[in-house]
Amino acid sequence: MRTAKNNDENKVVEDANERLLKPYDPSATEDRIYELWEKGGFFNPDICVKAGVCDPDAEPFSIALPPPNVTGTLHMGHAAMLAIEDILVRYNRMRGKKTLWLPGTDHAAIATQSKVEGIIYKKEGKRRHDLGREEFLKRVRQFAQESHDTIVNQVKKMGSSVDWSREAYTLDEKRNLAVRTAFKRMYDDGLIERGYRIVNWCPNCYSTLSDDEVAYQEGAATLYTFKYSKDFPFEIATTRPETKLGDTAVAVHPNDTRYREYIGQTFTADLGHGPQEIKVIGDEHVEPEFGTGALGVTPAHSMTDYEMAQKNNLPIVKVIDERGRMTKEAGSEYEGLKVKEAREKFVIWLKENDLMTAEEKTPQNLSVCYRCGKPIEPLPSRQWFVMVDKPFTITHSNIKGVENESTVTLKELMLKVVENGQIVITPDRFEKVYRHWIDNLHDWCVSRQIWFGHQIPVWYKGALDTTSTEDTREIYVGTEPPQGTDWRQDPDTLDTWFSAGLWTFSTLGWPDNAKTARVGAHGPENDFANFHPTSVLETGYDILFFWVARMILMTTYMLGDIPFENVYLHGLVRDDKGRKMSKSLGNIIDPLDMIATYGADATRMSLIIGTTPGNDMKLSEDKVRAYKRFTNKLWNITRFVAANTANFDQNTPIETAEIDKKLLEELSALTREVTGDIEKFRFYLAGEKLYRYAWHRFADEIIEESKARLAGGDENNKRSTQYMLRTSLLTIIKLLHPFMPFVTEEIWGILKEKDEKPLIVTPWPETR
RNA sequence: GGACGAUUAGCUCAGUUGGCUAGAGCGCACGCUUCACACGCGUGAGGUCGGAGGUUCGAGCCCCCCAUCGUCCACCA
């Protein structure tokens, strides 16, 4: 057995030496190396402890991988994310920390559902209601599974050292339990409420959206000036005439002398669909300079108008329905028409009746759905809301400045953990952005009218009175369905960010193992104690509000703790002209293509060097090619050092020459710098310094100068040179491993002593 | 309307708390198949660091103003 093993090892060395004679070939190396890591179990902190490469009491380091959406494939932004996080993870693992990088995927509710709906419609001409909920969900799950498999393969190709044994999915059983548990507790604490309010409604996606899912599109609109009826005392201006069929008031500025006298009076308007009571109200929000200075108040289809209606006790008339069509309240002539059709028809009517006095172009910031790009229709609807301003008593708090049993709001908690420094955001300018966002935060509408997602854990008994805005049914909220018959579960699902908000702890065994988990004990059942709060949350700045803020909300509330200590935000990856990569522009660079052509190491380096946190980066294939050359350079350096130190016996003592001491000290200084840079999230600097040192210092100068000494007759000088070269290269390889894991591991395999562990678990060079 | 970012070599970008002749990649010119490497080596050209002012012994870096491009947020119907 022993002989066989030795033969195997010798063969591996021979193969390696043979490979060393040719240029470095990533495609012949990377999969083999990844398999070596995976088989060794080095991504799993428990196995690292068992294998003795990590101290059982070592300080933990953990990252929850931002779960990619199962909507398709990974793009360069994901590649950047994986590269940065793998640097952190590998660095900390080499520093001896008990390191966990937990992978997973996100069901991405509305995005995935829309995608699959599109595919089915294109292929079969069917819509989701034609298939029914069960069949449709089956199709979505199948699609999600395929996307998942693609994604897992891509994550591996990048060299990500994630612990696959702990892989999670935002829509699997464990995460579903976490969601139900969280929902119930928030409901019991009064922080989740049902309400009939104005919501952002996308008629195309046929669902509500949160405020953050509303995007704005600049454009021009027509501003129409008209009167409600001939005898109405003044004119109003609007870009949405069709909504005026639902007006119940006109608002003017309280100090506007033109209209002041009318405030409080009620007029009867005639817009061709029956008498319409219009009350004149005063409101500070009205801009006297805009239009006529009088604003038609449509409480059902505008957030601000709704607020005015609340203040003034105005009736709410819904004239647009969920399909984006006019209701019967709009009048029989308009009922069933699309909004645009109704507008055209109503404009003609106004003209025919001599009520229209002006039409002019005006710039407009149109609200659109960030997913499908279609206009949003604000409308009143009965939905579930997370109450961000509602005071509650927090039982247990690890948050600095928040006592146990104190009364707080979700907003206050979210603000506190960043202001007290418990969570540090890099770059720090985003702390201001975050604060500003919270200042403007309203209650979070979490119910969605789609099928794919976590169905809301609420059951109703009895029939819904559709004629009333009140819901009088008996209600049950729980983690399990209620006993008895007649209970019907709420058909809606939760915003995908609700489950994503739990990610840092739902992946660590919460709620099942949260109470029994023990610090220092092995196994996933103890993860919650060992790895929460996580160390770093690394993601793109574009989901600071969507996700980062929601995680902070959920964690501070559910656990009275922070979800992570650091937030590192990277920029968006754009093409070499600064444009967003998109299918329609045809400028997408596929990470897999780059990896196939230049290797994962080169791809990673191209996404690290020359970029700064929070700033967008432009990527060109040239840049990737450049770092491919660097991997080859390292390979050639290795060939030189290996060939010139082949007969070097480490065990015979040598007298290190002064010059070599100096050179090694120079490298120690670099080690200290690079270590500091990584600690402070300056990967771009660390990477560039290593690049420059390896190529332009070590290869161009140190190796060149060593040639004479190696060829000279002074045996000790020669041995000292060999020692210096070998030691330097090994240090360079170690320092570069987090950045370029494959080529460095491969080189390590060639240079290391037989019984040494793989580079991935080799200690980081001394920094003193 | 508010906030933020960018503006450095032909192109894409670095430049960490202000400190010696401002760097990288790609591109360009010339010369090298030199015994680690042509995925390379050597030499070189190329920068008023957006503009104006200020602080300082010293500013690409700090302060003030301006310009251009971009992003986010709020929102006037």
mmCIF file with all atom_site columns, C-alpha atoms (C1' of nucleotides) in Angstrom, chain A residues 19-24 628-644 694-695 698-699 703 707 729 733 743 747 750, chain B residues 35-41:
data_model
loop_
_atom_site.group_PDB
_atom_site.id
_atom_site.type_symbol
_atom_site.label_atom_id
_atom_site.label_alt_id
_atom_site.label_comp_id
_atom_site.label_asym_id
_atom_site.label_entity_id
_atom_site.label_seq_id
_atom_site.pdbx_PDB_ins_code
_atom_site.Cartn_x
_atom_site.Cartn_y
_atom_site.Cartn_z
_atom_site.occupancy
_atom_site.B_iso_or_equiv
_atom_site.pdbx_formal_charge
_atom_site.auth_seq_id
_atom_site.auth_comp_id
_atom_site.auth_asym_id
_atom_site.auth_atom_id
_atom_site.pdbx_PDB_model_num
ATOM 1  C CA    . ARG A 1 19  ? 3.362  20.371 -17.226 1.00 0.00 ? 19  ARG A CA    1
ATOM 2  C CA    . LEU A 1 20  ? 5.870  22.869 -15.982 1.00 0.00 ? 20  LEU A CA    1
ATOM 3  C CA    . LEU A 1 21  ? 7.715  22.647 -19.296 1.00 0.00 ? 21  LEU A CA    1
ATOM 4  C CA    . LYS A 1 22  ? 4.748  24.065 -21.182 1.00 0.00 ? 22  LYS A CA    1
ATOM 5  C CA    . PRO A 1 23  ? 2.875  27.342 -20.727 1.00 0.00 ? 23  PRO A CA    1
ATOM 6  C CA    . TYR A 1 24  ? 0.380  27.318 -17.874 1.00 0.00 ? 24  TYR A CA    1
ATOM 7  C CA    . LYS A 1 628 ? -3.748 35.457 -17.943 1.00 0.00 ? 628 LYS A CA    1
ATOM 8  C CA    . ARG A 1 629 ? -0.247 36.503 -18.883 1.00 0.00 ? 629 ARG A CA    1
ATOM 9  C CA    . PHE A 1 630 ? 0.470  37.105 -15.264 1.00 0.00 ? 630 PHE A CA    1
ATOM 10 C CA    . THR A 1 631 ? -0.550 33.572 -14.330 1.00 0.00 ? 631 THR A CA    1
ATOM 11 C CA    . ASN A 1 632 ? 1.826  32.365 -16.981 1.00 0.00 ? 632 ASN A CA    1
ATOM 12 C CA    . LYS A 1 633 ? 4.539  34.613 -15.634 1.00 0.00 ? 633 LYS A CA    1
ATOM 13 C CA    . LEU A 1 634 ? 4.143  33.011 -12.225 1.00 0.00 ? 634 LEU A CA    1
ATOM 14 C CA    . TRP A 1 635 ? 4.367  29.661 -13.920 1.00 0.00 ? 635 TRP A CA    1
ATOM 15 C CA    . ASN A 1 636 ? 7.649  30.586 -15.599 1.00 0.00 ? 636 ASN A CA    1
ATOM 16 C CA    . ILE A 1 637 ? 9.029  32.001 -12.381 1.00 0.00 ? 637 ILE A CA    1
ATOM 17 C CA    . THR A 1 638 ? 8.236  28.675 -10.783 1.00 0.00 ? 638 THR A CA    1
ATOM 18 C CA    . ARG A 1 639 ? 10.033 26.814 -13.546 1.00 0.00 ? 639 ARG A CA    1
ATOM 19 C CA    . PHE A 1 640 ? 13.133 28.896 -12.967 1.00 0.00 ? 640 PHE A CA    1
ATOM 20 C CA    . VAL A 1 641 ? 13.084 28.557 -9.214  1.00 0.00 ? 641 VAL A CA    1
ATOM 21 C CA    . ALA A 1 642 ? 12.265 24.843 -9.330  1.00 0.00 ? 642 ALA A CA    1
ATOM 22 C CA    . ALA A 1 643 ? 15.056 24.149 -11.786 1.00 0.00 ? 643 ALA A CA    1
ATOM 23 C CA    . ASN A 1 644 ? 17.600 26.169 -9.841  1.00 0.00 ? 644 ASN A CA    1
ATOM 24 C CA    . ALA A 1 694 ? 6.059  39.377 -8.462  1.00 0.00 ? 694 ALA A CA    1
ATOM 25 C CA    . TRP A 1 695 ? 6.644  40.580 -11.971 1.00 0.00 ? 695 TRP A CA    1
ATOM 26 C CA    . PHE A 1 698 ? 11.014 39.511 -8.189  1.00 0.00 ? 698 PHE A CA    1
ATOM 27 C CA    . ALA A 1 699 ? 11.139 38.343 -11.830 1.00 0.00 ? 699 ALA A CA    1
ATOM 28 C CA    . ILE A 1 703 ? 15.741 36.641 -10.402 1.00 0.00 ? 703 ILE A CA    1
ATOM 29 C CA    . LYS A 1 707 ? 21.604 34.290 -12.046 1.00 0.00 ? 707 LYS A CA    1
ATOM 30 C CA    . LEU A 1 729 ? 8.384  32.366 -4.246  1.00 0.00 ? 729 LEU A CA    1
ATOM 31 C CA    . ILE A 1 733 ? 2.338  32.140 -3.794  1.00 0.00 ? 733 ILE A CA    1
ATOM 32 C CA    . VAL A 1 743 ? -2.380 28.618 -10.217 1.00 0.00 ? 743 VAL A CA    1
ATOM 33 C CA    . ILE A 1 747 ? 2.564  25.752 -8.000  1.00 0.00 ? 747 ILE A CA    1
ATOM 34 C CA    . ILE A 1 750 ? 5.071  21.329 -7.274  1.00 0.00 ? 750 ILE A CA    1
ATOM 35 C "C1'" . C   B 2 35  ? 20.442 28.940 -21.372 1.00 0.00 ? 35  C   B "C1'" 1
ATOM 36 C "C1'" . A   B 2 36  ? 12.485 30.703 -16.588 1.00 0.00 ? 36  A   B "C1'" 1
ATOM 37 C "C1'" . C   B 2 37  ? 9.184  32.884 -19.822 1.00 0.00 ? 37  C   B "C1'" 1
ATOM 38 C "C1'" . A   B 2 38  ? 7.628  35.620 -27.498 1.00 0.00 ? 38  A   B "C1'" 1
ATOM 39 C "C1'" . C   B 2 39  ? 1.273  34.564 -22.766 1.00 0.00 ? 39  C   B "C1'" 1
ATOM 40 C "C1'" . G   B 2 40  ? 8.378  37.002 -23.319 1.00 0.00 ? 40  G   B "C1'" 1
ATOM 41 C "C1'" . C   B 2 41  ? 12.889 40.566 -22.693 1.00 0.00 ? 41  C   B "C1'" 1
#
